[in-house]
């Protein structure tokens, strides 16, 4: 009986050991198994690269989207965003034709041509952030360097729009051929300190000249108004004087001897005028 019990317990122990080993093996297999999946989000493009086989390497790249299952031992998935990217670069210095040094602080907005993602990976074999800080930064620097070398320091400041248009043309061409679509470039261009002082002095001189011209125009306008006012007052005085003279003339013409005699009689108070007051007497009766 004891012998049978021992055999039963041994068989059970053996089964438990086998079950435990099997479970451990399943866990190990689950951990090390190579199959997994990648979700390619909207606004992104994934590329599937075969690492083994006769068609391995970057020559066999497939564009994938959505949920992609793959073997991590034999396949690699790399994801590139195709929505607009914004990169703020560190400032750098470029030299104009007359050896003036301008500091440029560029900020680039761009997006990737999704159809050219395989070509981008074949050519650079780097992540997008590495491409931005290496190839794309060098492309931006070269564009500024080439264009700045065709301008003088004065013409850069006075023809800013033309300067930036040439930068845009170069970047559109040089980035576009590798699958990077130019959207917008914001560049803060700072002239050297000496040129900045010259510009400030020139602006101050222009402001002073404009102020003097405005003051001169205002003085001329005020003088014109004063002259017109004086001429108007003089004309009014002349009109009044002429009117008064004409009235006196008419009064004198109307003073006939008979009328004078009648006026004397009407205004005489019965007293004879004293010596020296006769002219005033006649003046009173003629008014």
PDB file of N, CA and C in Angstrom, residues 127-232:
ATOM      1  N   UNK A 127      17.339  59.365 -38.843  1.00  0.00           N
ATOM      2  CA  UNK A 127      16.027  59.813 -38.388  1.00  0.00           C
ATOM      3  C   UNK A 127      15.763  61.218 -38.923  1.00  0.00           C
ATOM      4  N   UNK A 128      14.490  61.631 -38.854  1.00  0.00           N
ATOM      5  CA  UNK A 128      14.124  62.945 -39.388  1.00  0.00           C
ATOM      6  C   UNK A 128      14.802  64.065 -38.609  1.00  0.00           C
ATOM      7  N   UNK A 129      14.904  63.940 -37.301  1.00  0.00           N
ATOM      8  CA  UNK A 129      15.555  64.985 -36.505  1.00  0.00           C
ATOM      9  C   UNK A 129      17.025  65.128 -36.885  1.00  0.00           C
ATOM     10  N   UNK A 130      17.682  64.027 -37.177  1.00  0.00           N
ATOM     11  CA  UNK A 130      19.095  64.092 -37.611  1.00  0.00           C
ATOM     12  C   UNK A 130      19.201  64.740 -38.987  1.00  0.00           C
ATOM     13  N   UNK A 131      18.274  64.422 -39.879  1.00  0.00           N
ATOM     14  CA  UNK A 131      18.286  65.028 -41.211  1.00  0.00           C
ATOM     15  C   UNK A 131      18.080  66.537 -41.115  1.00  0.00           C
ATOM     16  N   UNK A 132      17.180  66.961 -40.212  1.00  0.00           N
ATOM     17  CA  UNK A 132      16.907  68.395 -40.040  1.00  0.00           C
ATOM     18  C   UNK A 132      18.148  69.159 -39.590  1.00  0.00           C
ATOM     19  N   UNK A 133      18.911  68.562 -38.668  1.00  0.00           N
ATOM     20  CA  UNK A 133      20.053  69.273 -38.095  1.00  0.00           C
ATOM     21  C   UNK A 133      21.333  69.109 -38.910  1.00  0.00           C
ATOM     22  N   UNK A 134      21.309  68.253 -39.906  1.00  0.00           N
ATOM     23  CA  UNK A 134      22.514  68.060 -40.726  1.00  0.00           C
ATOM     24  C   UNK A 134      22.262  68.541 -42.160  1.00  0.00           C
ATOM     25  N   UNK A 135      21.639  67.708 -42.956  1.00  0.00           N
ATOM     26  CA  UNK A 135      21.445  68.065 -44.363  1.00  0.00           C
ATOM     27  C   UNK A 135      20.635  69.356 -44.530  1.00  0.00           C
ATOM     28  N   UNK A 136      19.498  69.458 -43.866  1.00  0.00           N
ATOM     29  CA  UNK A 136      18.618  70.604 -44.083  1.00  0.00           C
ATOM     30  C   UNK A 136      19.251  71.891 -43.563  1.00  0.00           C
ATOM     31  N   UNK A 137      19.911  71.841 -42.428  1.00  0.00           N
ATOM     32  CA  UNK A 137      20.578  73.036 -41.914  1.00  0.00           C
ATOM     33  C   UNK A 137      21.680  73.490 -42.866  1.00  0.00           C
ATOM     34  N   UNK A 138      22.448  72.541 -43.388  1.00  0.00           N
ATOM     35  CA  UNK A 138      23.509  72.900 -44.341  1.00  0.00           C
ATOM     36  C   UNK A 138      22.928  73.509 -45.611  1.00  0.00           C
ATOM     37  N   UNK A 139      21.779  72.985 -46.045  1.00  0.00           N
ATOM     38  CA  UNK A 139      21.125  73.524 -47.236  1.00  0.00           C
ATOM     39  C   UNK A 139      20.675  74.963 -47.005  1.00  0.00           C
ATOM     40  N   UNK A 140      20.107  75.231 -45.830  1.00  0.00           N
ATOM     41  CA  UNK A 140      19.673  76.595 -45.501  1.00  0.00           C
ATOM     42  C   UNK A 140      20.871  77.531 -45.416  1.00  0.00           C
ATOM     43  N   UNK A 141      21.938  77.078 -44.763  1.00  0.00           N
ATOM     44  CA  UNK A 141      23.140  77.915 -44.630  1.00  0.00           C
ATOM     45  C   UNK A 141      23.727  78.237 -46.007  1.00  0.00           C
ATOM     46  N   UNK A 142      23.818  77.230 -46.865  1.00  0.00           N
ATOM     47  CA  UNK A 142      24.376  77.462 -48.204  1.00  0.00           C
ATOM     48  C   UNK A 142      23.531  78.447 -48.998  1.00  0.00           C
ATOM     49  N   UNK A 143      22.208  78.354 -48.865  1.00  0.00           N
ATOM     50  CA  UNK A 143      21.334  79.284 -49.588  1.00  0.00           C
ATOM     51  C   UNK A 143      21.595  80.720 -49.140  1.00  0.00           C
ATOM     52  N   UNK A 144      21.685  80.942 -47.830  1.00  0.00           N
ATOM     53  CA  UNK A 144      21.972  82.293 -47.325  1.00  0.00           C
ATOM     54  C   UNK A 144      23.370  82.750 -47.739  1.00  0.00           C
ATOM     55  N   UNK A 145      24.331  81.853 -47.679  1.00  0.00           N
ATOM     56  CA  UNK A 145      25.705  82.215 -48.019  1.00  0.00           C
ATOM     57  C   UNK A 145      25.817  82.638 -49.487  1.00  0.00           C
ATOM     58  N   UNK A 146      25.184  81.870 -50.374  1.00  0.00           N
ATOM     59  CA  UNK A 146      25.270  82.164 -51.812  1.00  0.00           C
ATOM     60  C   UNK A 146      24.563  83.476 -52.138  1.00  0.00           C
ATOM     61  N   UNK A 147      23.361  83.661 -51.601  1.00  0.00           N
ATOM     62  CA  UNK A 147      22.593  84.874 -51.905  1.00  0.00           C
ATOM     63  C   UNK A 147      23.245  86.106 -51.272  1.00  0.00           C
ATOM     64  N   UNK A 148      23.706  85.998 -50.027  1.00  0.00           N
ATOM     65  CA  UNK A 148      24.337  87.137 -49.352  1.00  0.00           C
ATOM     66  C   UNK A 148      25.581  87.593 -50.102  1.00  0.00           C
ATOM     67  N   UNK A 149      26.299  86.656 -50.699  1.00  0.00           N
ATOM     68  CA  UNK A 149      27.524  87.006 -51.423  1.00  0.00           C
ATOM     69  C   UNK A 149      27.241  87.792 -52.696  1.00  0.00           C
ATOM     70  N   UNK A 150      25.961  87.836 -53.128  1.00  0.00           N
ATOM     71  CA  UNK A 150      25.599  88.598 -54.329  1.00  0.00           C
ATOM     72  C   UNK A 150      25.013  89.963 -53.988  1.00  0.00           C
ATOM     73  N   UNK A 151      24.928  90.290 -52.699  1.00  0.00           N
ATOM     74  CA  UNK A 151      24.390  91.570 -52.246  1.00  0.00           C
ATOM     75  C   UNK A 151      25.455  92.335 -51.470  1.00  0.00           C
ATOM     76  N   UNK A 152      25.374  93.667 -51.519  1.00  0.00           N
ATOM     77  CA  UNK A 152      26.161  94.488 -50.606  1.00  0.00           C
ATOM     78  C   UNK A 152      25.372  94.664 -49.307  1.00  0.00           C
ATOM     79  N   UNK A 153      26.046  95.158 -48.286  1.00  0.00           N
ATOM     80  CA  UNK A 153      25.373  95.318 -46.990  1.00  0.00           C
ATOM     81  C   UNK A 153      24.198  96.283 -47.081  1.00  0.00           C
ATOM     82  N   UNK A 154      24.369  97.376 -47.838  1.00  0.00           N
ATOM     83  CA  UNK A 154      23.276  98.345 -47.979  1.00  0.00           C
ATOM     84  C   UNK A 154      22.101  97.741 -48.735  1.00  0.00           C
ATOM     85  N   UNK A 155      22.396  96.968 -49.791  1.00  0.00           N
ATOM     86  CA  UNK A 155      21.323  96.425 -50.614  1.00  0.00           C
ATOM     87  C   UNK A 155      20.550  95.330 -49.884  1.00  0.00           C
ATOM     88  N   UNK A 156      21.195  94.633 -48.946  1.00  0.00           N
ATOM     89  CA  UNK A 156      20.463  93.629 -48.156  1.00  0.00           C
ATOM     90  C   UNK A 156      19.345  94.299 -47.366  1.00  0.00           C
ATOM     91  N   UNK A 157      19.660  95.454 -46.757  1.00  0.00           N
ATOM     92  CA  UNK A 157      18.676  96.138 -45.932  1.00  0.00           C
ATOM     93  C   UNK A 157      17.630  96.870 -46.767  1.00  0.00           C
ATOM     94  N   UNK A 158      18.044  97.423 -47.902  1.00  0.00           N
ATOM     95  CA  UNK A 158      17.104  98.192 -48.715  1.00  0.00           C
ATOM     96  C   UNK A 158      16.303  97.318 -49.672  1.00  0.00           C
ATOM     97  N   UNK A 159      16.757  96.069 -49.911  1.00  0.00           N
ATOM     98  CA  UNK A 159      16.042  95.152 -50.805  1.00  0.00           C
ATOM     99  C   UNK A 159      15.773  93.833 -50.083  1.00  0.00           C
ATOM    100  N   UNK A 160      15.241  93.942 -48.883  1.00  0.00           N
ATOM    101  CA  UNK A 160      15.019  92.766 -48.043  1.00  0.00           C
ATOM    102  C   UNK A 160      14.097  91.752 -48.718  1.00  0.00           C
ATOM    103  N   UNK A 161      13.033  92.222 -49.339  1.00  0.00           N
ATOM    104  CA  UNK A 161      12.077  91.312 -49.973  1.00  0.00           C
ATOM    105  C   UNK A 161      12.729  90.543 -51.117  1.00  0.00           C
ATOM    106  N   UNK A 162      13.518  91.229 -51.932  1.00  0.00           N
ATOM    107  CA  UNK A 162      14.218  90.580 -53.047  1.00  0.00           C
ATOM    108  C   UNK A 162      15.222  89.563 -52.515  1.00  0.00           C
ATOM    109  N   UNK A 163      15.921  89.913 -51.444  1.00  0.00           N
ATOM    110  CA  UNK A 163      16.897  89.016 -50.829  1.00  0.00           C
ATOM    111  C   UNK A 163      16.224  87.718 -50.379  1.00  0.00           C
ATOM    112  N   UNK A 164      15.110  87.825 -49.675  1.00  0.00           N
ATOM    113  CA  UNK A 164      14.431  86.639 -49.160  1.00  0.00           C
ATOM    114  C   UNK A 164      13.755  85.841 -50.263  1.00  0.00           C
ATOM    115  N   UNK A 165      13.323  86.511 -51.340  1.00  0.00           N
ATOM    116  CA  UNK A 165      12.752  85.778 -52.477  1.00  0.00           C
ATOM    117  C   UNK A 165      13.793  84.853 -53.098  1.00  0.00           C
ATOM    118  N   UNK A 166      15.035  85.324 -53.195  1.00  0.00           N
ATOM    119  CA  UNK A 166      16.094  84.485 -53.766  1.00  0.00           C
ATOM    120  C   UNK A 166      16.408  83.307 -52.845  1.00  0.00           C
ATOM    121  N   UNK A 167      16.360  83.538 -51.536  1.00  0.00           N
ATOM    122  CA  UNK A 167      16.552  82.437 -50.581  1.00  0.00           C
ATOM    123  C   UNK A 167      15.463  81.380 -50.784  1.00  0.00           C
ATOM    124  N   UNK A 168      14.231  81.834 -50.935  1.00  0.00           N
ATOM    125  CA  UNK A 168      13.102  80.914 -51.098  1.00  0.00           C
ATOM    126  C   UNK A 168      13.254  80.077 -52.362  1.00  0.00           C
ATOM    127  N   UNK A 169      13.673  80.704 -53.452  1.00  0.00           N
ATOM    128  CA  UNK A 169      13.836  79.969 -54.714  1.00  0.00           C
ATOM    129  C   UNK A 169      14.876  78.860 -54.557  1.00  0.00           C
ATOM    130  N   UNK A 170      16.006  79.176 -53.932  1.00  0.00           N
ATOM    131  CA  UNK A 170      17.055  78.175 -53.744  1.00  0.00           C
ATOM    132  C   UNK A 170      16.605  77.031 -52.836  1.00  0.00           C
ATOM    133  N   UNK A 171      15.934  77.369 -51.734  1.00  0.00           N
ATOM    134  CA  UNK A 171      15.500  76.325 -50.812  1.00  0.00           C
ATOM    135  C   UNK A 171      14.421  75.444 -51.427  1.00  0.00           C
ATOM    136  N   UNK A 172      13.499  76.051 -52.159  1.00  0.00           N
ATOM    137  CA  UNK A 172      12.451  75.258 -52.816  1.00  0.00           C
ATOM    138  C   UNK A 172      13.063  74.244 -53.765  1.00  0.00           C
ATOM    139  N   UNK A 173      14.083  74.668 -54.489  1.00  0.00           N
ATOM    140  CA  UNK A 173      14.741  73.781 -55.459  1.00  0.00           C
ATOM    141  C   UNK A 173      15.568  72.703 -54.757  1.00  0.00           C
ATOM    142  N   UNK A 174      16.432  73.107 -53.826  1.00  0.00           N
ATOM    143  CA  UNK A 174      17.385  72.171 -53.221  1.00  0.00           C
ATOM    144  C   UNK A 174      16.735  71.215 -52.227  1.00  0.00           C
ATOM    145  N   UNK A 175      15.708  71.660 -51.515  1.00  0.00           N
ATOM    146  CA  UNK A 175      15.012  70.753 -50.609  1.00  0.00           C
ATOM    147  C   UNK A 175      14.024  69.866 -51.354  1.00  0.00           C
ATOM    148  N   UNK A 176      13.354  70.424 -52.355  1.00  0.00           N
ATOM    149  CA  UNK A 176      12.330  69.689 -53.083  1.00  0.00           C
ATOM    150  C   UNK A 176      12.851  68.477 -53.828  1.00  0.00           C
ATOM    151  N   UNK A 177      14.078  68.558 -54.352  1.00  0.00           N
ATOM    152  CA  UNK A 177      14.604  67.427 -55.126  1.00  0.00           C
ATOM    153  C   UNK A 177      14.853  66.193 -54.258  1.00  0.00           C
ATOM    154  N   UNK A 178      14.938  66.389 -52.921  1.00  0.00           N
ATOM    155  CA  UNK A 178      15.145  65.258 -52.014  1.00  0.00           C
ATOM    156  C   UNK A 178      13.891  64.889 -51.243  1.00  0.00           C
ATOM    157  N   UNK A 179      12.743  65.495 -51.603  1.00  0.00           N
ATOM    158  CA  UNK A 179      11.477  65.089 -50.998  1.00  0.00           C
ATOM    159  C   UNK A 179      10.998  65.976 -49.869  1.00  0.00           C
ATOM    160  N   UNK A 180      11.700  67.091 -49.595  1.00  0.00           N
ATOM    161  CA  UNK A 180      11.285  68.016 -48.536  1.00  0.00           C
ATOM    162  C   UNK A 180      10.626  69.230 -49.177  1.00  0.00           C
ATOM    163  N   UNK A 181       9.352  69.448 -48.865  1.00  0.00           N
ATOM    164  CA  UNK A 181       8.568  70.505 -49.512  1.00  0.00           C
ATOM    165  C   UNK A 181       8.639  71.776 -48.664  1.00  0.00           C
ATOM    166  N   UNK A 182       9.196  72.835 -49.248  1.00  0.00           N
ATOM    167  CA  UNK A 182       9.324  74.125 -48.561  1.00  0.00           C
ATOM    168  C   UNK A 182       7.948  74.749 -48.368  1.00  0.00           C
ATOM    169  N   UNK A 183       7.654  75.180 -47.142  1.00  0.00           N
ATOM    170  CA  UNK A 183       6.404  75.882 -46.847  1.00  0.00           C
ATOM    171  C   UNK A 183       6.646  77.361 -46.534  1.00  0.00           C
ATOM    172  N   UNK A 184       7.511  77.630 -45.580  1.00  0.00           N
ATOM    173  CA  UNK A 184       7.749  79.015 -45.160  1.00  0.00           C
ATOM    174  C   UNK A 184       9.081  79.104 -44.432  1.00  0.00           C
ATOM    175  N   UNK A 185       9.735  80.259 -44.588  1.00  0.00           N
ATOM    176  CA  UNK A 185      10.978  80.515 -43.875  1.00  0.00           C
ATOM    177  C   UNK A 185      10.892  81.887 -43.229  1.00  0.00           C
ATOM    178  N   UNK A 186      11.073  81.922 -41.925  1.00  0.00           N
ATOM    179  CA  UNK A 186      11.120  83.192 -41.206  1.00  0.00           C
ATOM    180  C   UNK A 186      12.558  83.439 -40.794  1.00  0.00           C
ATOM    181  N   UNK A 187      13.113  84.549 -41.233  1.00  0.00           N
ATOM    182  CA  UNK A 187      14.522  84.818 -40.956  1.00  0.00           C
ATOM    183  C   UNK A 187      14.683  86.185 -40.312  1.00  0.00           C
ATOM    184  N   UNK A 188      15.270  86.192 -39.119  1.00  0.00           N
ATOM    185  CA  UNK A 188      15.593  87.455 -38.456  1.00  0.00           C
ATOM    186  C   UNK A 188      17.033  87.804 -38.818  1.00  0.00           C
ATOM    187  N   UNK A 189      17.195  88.802 -39.692  1.00  0.00           N
ATOM    188  CA  UNK A 189      18.521  89.200 -40.155  1.00  0.00           C
ATOM    189  C   UNK A 189      18.978  90.416 -39.363  1.00  0.00           C
ATOM    190  N   UNK A 190      20.134  90.299 -38.723  1.00  0.00           N
ATOM    191  CA  UNK A 190      20.673  91.398 -37.918  1.00  0.00           C
ATOM    192  C   UNK A 190      21.954  91.912 -38.561  1.00  0.00           C
ATOM    193  N   UNK A 191      22.010  93.205 -38.924  1.00  0.00           N
ATOM    194  CA  UNK A 191      23.218  93.758 -39.536  1.00  0.00           C
ATOM    195  C   UNK A 191      24.312  93.947 -38.494  1.00  0.00           C
ATOM    196  N   UNK A 192      25.562  94.155 -38.913  1.00  0.00           N
ATOM    197  CA  UNK A 192      26.631  94.443 -37.950  1.00  0.00           C
ATOM    198  C   UNK A 192      26.360  95.741 -37.202  1.00  0.00           C
ATOM    199  N   UNK A 193      26.993  95.886 -36.036  1.00  0.00           N
ATOM    200  CA  UNK A 193      26.731  97.048 -35.182  1.00  0.00           C
ATOM    201  C   UNK A 193      27.027  98.362 -35.885  1.00  0.00           C
ATOM    202  N   UNK A 194      28.124  98.405 -36.669  1.00  0.00           N
ATOM    203  CA  UNK A 194      28.487  99.643 -37.359  1.00  0.00           C
ATOM    204  C   UNK A 194      27.420 100.043 -38.374  1.00  0.00           C
ATOM    205  N   UNK A 195      26.897  99.057 -39.108  1.00  0.00           N
ATOM    206  CA  UNK A 195      25.857  99.352 -40.087  1.00  0.00           C
ATOM    207  C   UNK A 195      24.555  99.743 -39.382  1.00  0.00           C
ATOM    208  N   UNK A 196      24.261  99.118 -38.261  1.00  0.00           N
ATOM    209  CA  UNK A 196      23.071  99.477 -37.508  1.00  0.00           C
ATOM    210  C   UNK A 196      23.129 100.925 -37.046  1.00  0.00           C
ATOM    211  N   UNK A 197      24.328 101.374 -36.594  1.00  0.00           N
ATOM    212  CA  UNK A 197      24.475 102.778 -36.180  1.00  0.00           C
ATOM    213  C   UNK A 197      24.262 103.716 -37.361  1.00  0.00           C
ATOM    214  N   UNK A 198      24.808 103.333 -38.522  1.00  0.00           N
ATOM    215  CA  UNK A 198      24.631 104.160 -39.716  1.00  0.00           C
ATOM    216  C   UNK A 198      23.158 104.249 -40.098  1.00  0.00           C
ATOM    217  N   UNK A 199      22.461 103.134 -40.006  1.00  0.00           N
ATOM    218  CA  UNK A 199      21.036 103.116 -40.348  1.00  0.00           C
ATOM    219  C   UNK A 199      20.255 103.987 -39.371  1.00  0.00           C
ATOM    220  N   UNK A 200      20.584 103.874 -38.064  1.00  0.00           N
ATOM    221  CA  UNK A 200      19.886 104.684 -37.061  1.00  0.00           C
ATOM    222  C   UNK A 200      20.144 106.174 -37.289  1.00  0.00           C
ATOM    223  N   UNK A 201      21.408 106.528 -37.607  1.00  0.00           N
ATOM    224  CA  UNK A 201      21.733 107.935 -37.856  1.00  0.00           C
ATOM    225  C   UNK A 201      21.030 108.443 -39.114  1.00  0.00           C
ATOM    226  N   UNK A 202      20.982 107.588 -40.140  1.00  0.00           N
ATOM    227  CA  UNK A 202      20.289 107.977 -41.363  1.00  0.00           C
ATOM    228  C   UNK A 202      18.797 108.181 -41.103  1.00  0.00           C
ATOM    229  N   UNK A 203      18.205 107.287 -40.345  1.00  0.00           N
ATOM    230  CA  UNK A 203      16.782 107.430 -40.023  1.00  0.00           C
ATOM    231  C   UNK A 203      16.529 108.693 -39.204  1.00  0.00           C
ATOM    232  N   UNK A 204      17.443 108.967 -38.247  1.00  0.00           N
ATOM    233  CA  UNK A 204      17.288 110.176 -37.438  1.00  0.00           C
ATOM    234  C   UNK A 204      17.400 111.423 -38.304  1.00  0.00           C
ATOM    235  N   UNK A 205      18.340 111.400 -39.281  1.00  0.00           N
ATOM    236  CA  UNK A 205      18.499 112.542 -40.184  1.00  0.00           C
ATOM    237  C   UNK A 205      17.250 112.737 -41.044  1.00  0.00           C
ATOM    238  N   UNK A 206      16.699 111.629 -41.522  1.00  0.00           N
ATOM    239  CA  UNK A 206      15.483 111.715 -42.340  1.00  0.00           C
ATOM    240  C   UNK A 206      14.325 112.263 -41.518  1.00  0.00           C
ATOM    241  N   UNK A 207      14.209 111.805 -40.272  1.00  0.00           N
ATOM    242  CA  UNK A 207      13.136 112.293 -39.417  1.00  0.00           C
ATOM    243  C   UNK A 207      13.286 113.786 -39.137  1.00  0.00           C
ATOM    244  N   UNK A 208      14.550 114.224 -38.896  1.00  0.00           N
ATOM    245  CA  UNK A 208      14.788 115.647 -38.640  1.00  0.00           C
ATOM    246  C   UNK A 208      14.457 116.485 -39.865  1.00  0.00           C
ATOM    247  N   UNK A 209      14.837 115.985 -41.058  1.00  0.00           N
ATOM    248  CA  UNK A 209      14.548 116.731 -42.290  1.00  0.00           C
ATOM    249  C   UNK A 209      13.047 116.823 -42.532  1.00  0.00           C
ATOM    250  N   UNK A 210      12.344 115.706 -42.310  1.00  0.00           N
ATOM    251  CA  UNK A 210      10.892 115.726 -42.494  1.00  0.00           C
ATOM    252  C   UNK A 210      10.222 116.676 -41.506  1.00  0.00           C
ATOM    253  N   UNK A 211      10.742 116.696 -40.266  1.00  0.00           N
ATOM    254  CA  UNK A 211      10.183 117.603 -39.268  1.00  0.00           C
ATOM    255  C   UNK A 211      10.392 119.052 -39.675  1.00  0.00           C
ATOM    256  N   UNK A 212      11.623 119.371 -40.172  1.00  0.00           N
ATOM    257  CA  UNK A 212      11.910 120.741 -40.614  1.00  0.00           C
ATOM    258  C   UNK A 212      11.039 121.134 -41.797  1.00  0.00           C
ATOM    259  N   UNK A 213      10.852 120.192 -42.738  1.00  0.00           N
ATOM    260  CA  UNK A 213      10.007 120.477 -43.900  1.00  0.00           C
ATOM    261  C   UNK A 213       8.565 120.723 -43.468  1.00  0.00           C
ATOM    262  N   UNK A 214       8.089 119.931 -42.527  1.00  0.00           N
ATOM    263  CA  UNK A 214       6.714 120.128 -42.048  1.00  0.00           C
ATOM    264  C   UNK A 214       6.550 121.465 -41.329  1.00  0.00           C
ATOM    265  N   UNK A 215       7.572 121.822 -40.523  1.00  0.00           N
ATOM    266  CA  UNK A 215       7.511 123.112 -39.840  1.00  0.00           C
ATOM    267  C   UNK A 215       7.549 124.273 -40.828  1.00  0.00           C
ATOM    268  N   UNK A 216       8.393 124.140 -41.892  1.00  0.00           N
ATOM    269  CA  UNK A 216       8.463 125.193 -42.904  1.00  0.00           C
ATOM    270  C   UNK A 216       7.133 125.319 -43.646  1.00  0.00           C
ATOM    271  N   UNK A 217       6.539 124.184 -43.978  1.00  0.00           N
ATOM    272  CA  UNK A 217       5.239 124.202 -44.656  1.00  0.00           C
ATOM    273  C   UNK A 217       4.176 124.843 -43.767  1.00  0.00           C
ATOM    274  N   UNK A 218       4.237 124.543 -42.468  1.00  0.00           N
ATOM    275  CA  UNK A 218       3.268 125.115 -41.547  1.00  0.00           C
ATOM    276  C   UNK A 218       3.451 126.632 -41.438  1.00  0.00           C
ATOM    277  N   UNK A 219       4.738 127.082 -41.392  1.00  0.00           N
ATOM    278  CA  UNK A 219       5.003 128.521 -41.309  1.00  0.00           C
ATOM    279  C   UNK A 219       4.516 129.235 -42.564  1.00  0.00           C
ATOM    280  N   UNK A 220       4.759 128.617 -43.741  1.00  0.00           N
ATOM    281  CA  UNK A 220       4.300 129.211 -44.997  1.00  0.00           C
ATOM    282  C   UNK A 220       2.778 129.299 -45.012  1.00  0.00           C
ATOM    283  N   UNK A 221       2.130 128.236 -44.537  1.00  0.00           N
ATOM    284  CA  UNK A 221       0.668 128.233 -44.510  1.00  0.00           C
ATOM    285  C   UNK A 221       0.137 129.312 -43.581  1.00  0.00           C
ATOM    286  N   UNK A 222       0.765 129.442 -42.398  1.00  0.00           N
ATOM    287  CA  UNK A 222       0.321 130.468 -41.462  1.00  0.00           C
ATOM    288  C   UNK A 222       0.551 131.870 -42.023  1.00  0.00           C
ATOM    289  N   UNK A 223       1.710 132.054 -42.713  1.00  0.00           N
ATOM    290  CA  UNK A 223       1.987 133.355 -43.319  1.00  0.00           C
ATOM    291  C   UNK A 223       0.987 133.669 -44.418  1.00  0.00           C
ATOM    292  N   UNK A 224       0.625 132.655 -45.179  1.00  0.00           N
ATOM    293  CA  UNK A 224      -0.354 132.848 -46.251  1.00  0.00           C
ATOM    294  C   UNK A 224      -1.706 133.251 -45.675  1.00  0.00           C
ATOM    295  N   UNK A 225      -2.082 132.600 -44.572  1.00  0.00           N
ATOM    296  CA  UNK A 225      -3.353 132.940 -43.926  1.00  0.00           C
ATOM    297  C   UNK A 225      -3.312 134.371 -43.387  1.00  0.00           C
ATOM    298  N   UNK A 226      -2.189 134.724 -42.751  1.00  0.00           N
ATOM    299  CA  UNK A 226      -2.060 136.091 -42.206  1.00  0.00           C
ATOM    300  C   UNK A 226      -2.104 137.136 -43.306  1.00  0.00           C
ATOM    301  N   UNK A 227      -1.410 136.838 -44.417  1.00  0.00           N
ATOM    302  CA  UNK A 227      -1.403 137.771 -45.540  1.00  0.00           C
ATOM    303  C   UNK A 227      -2.808 137.942 -46.107  1.00  0.00           C
ATOM    304  N   UNK A 228      -3.482 136.811 -46.267  1.00  0.00           N
ATOM    305  CA  UNK A 228      -4.843 136.874 -46.803  1.00  0.00           C
ATOM    306  C   UNK A 228      -5.759 137.652 -45.861  1.00  0.00           C
ATOM    307  N   UNK A 229      -5.563 137.436 -44.559  1.00  0.00           N
ATOM    308  CA  UNK A 229      -6.381 138.145 -43.580  1.00  0.00           C
ATOM    309  C   UNK A 229      -6.103 139.646 -43.623  1.00  0.00           C
ATOM    310  N   UNK A 230      -4.808 140.002 -43.719  1.00  0.00           N
ATOM    311  CA  UNK A 230      -4.448 141.425 -43.783  1.00  0.00           C
ATOM    312  C   UNK A 230      -4.975 142.067 -45.051  1.00  0.00           C
ATOM    313  N   UNK A 231      -4.847 141.338 -46.165  1.00  0.00           N
ATOM    314  CA  UNK A 231      -5.356 141.877 -47.429  1.00  0.00           C
ATOM    315  C   UNK A 231      -6.864 142.065 -47.355  1.00  0.00           C
ATOM    316  N   UNK A 232      -7.540 141.135 -46.685  1.00  0.00           N
ATOM    317  CA  UNK A 232      -8.984 141.269 -46.542  1.00  0.00           C
ATOM    318  C   UNK A 232      -9.361 142.473 -45.694  1.00  0.00           C
TER     319      UNK A 232
END
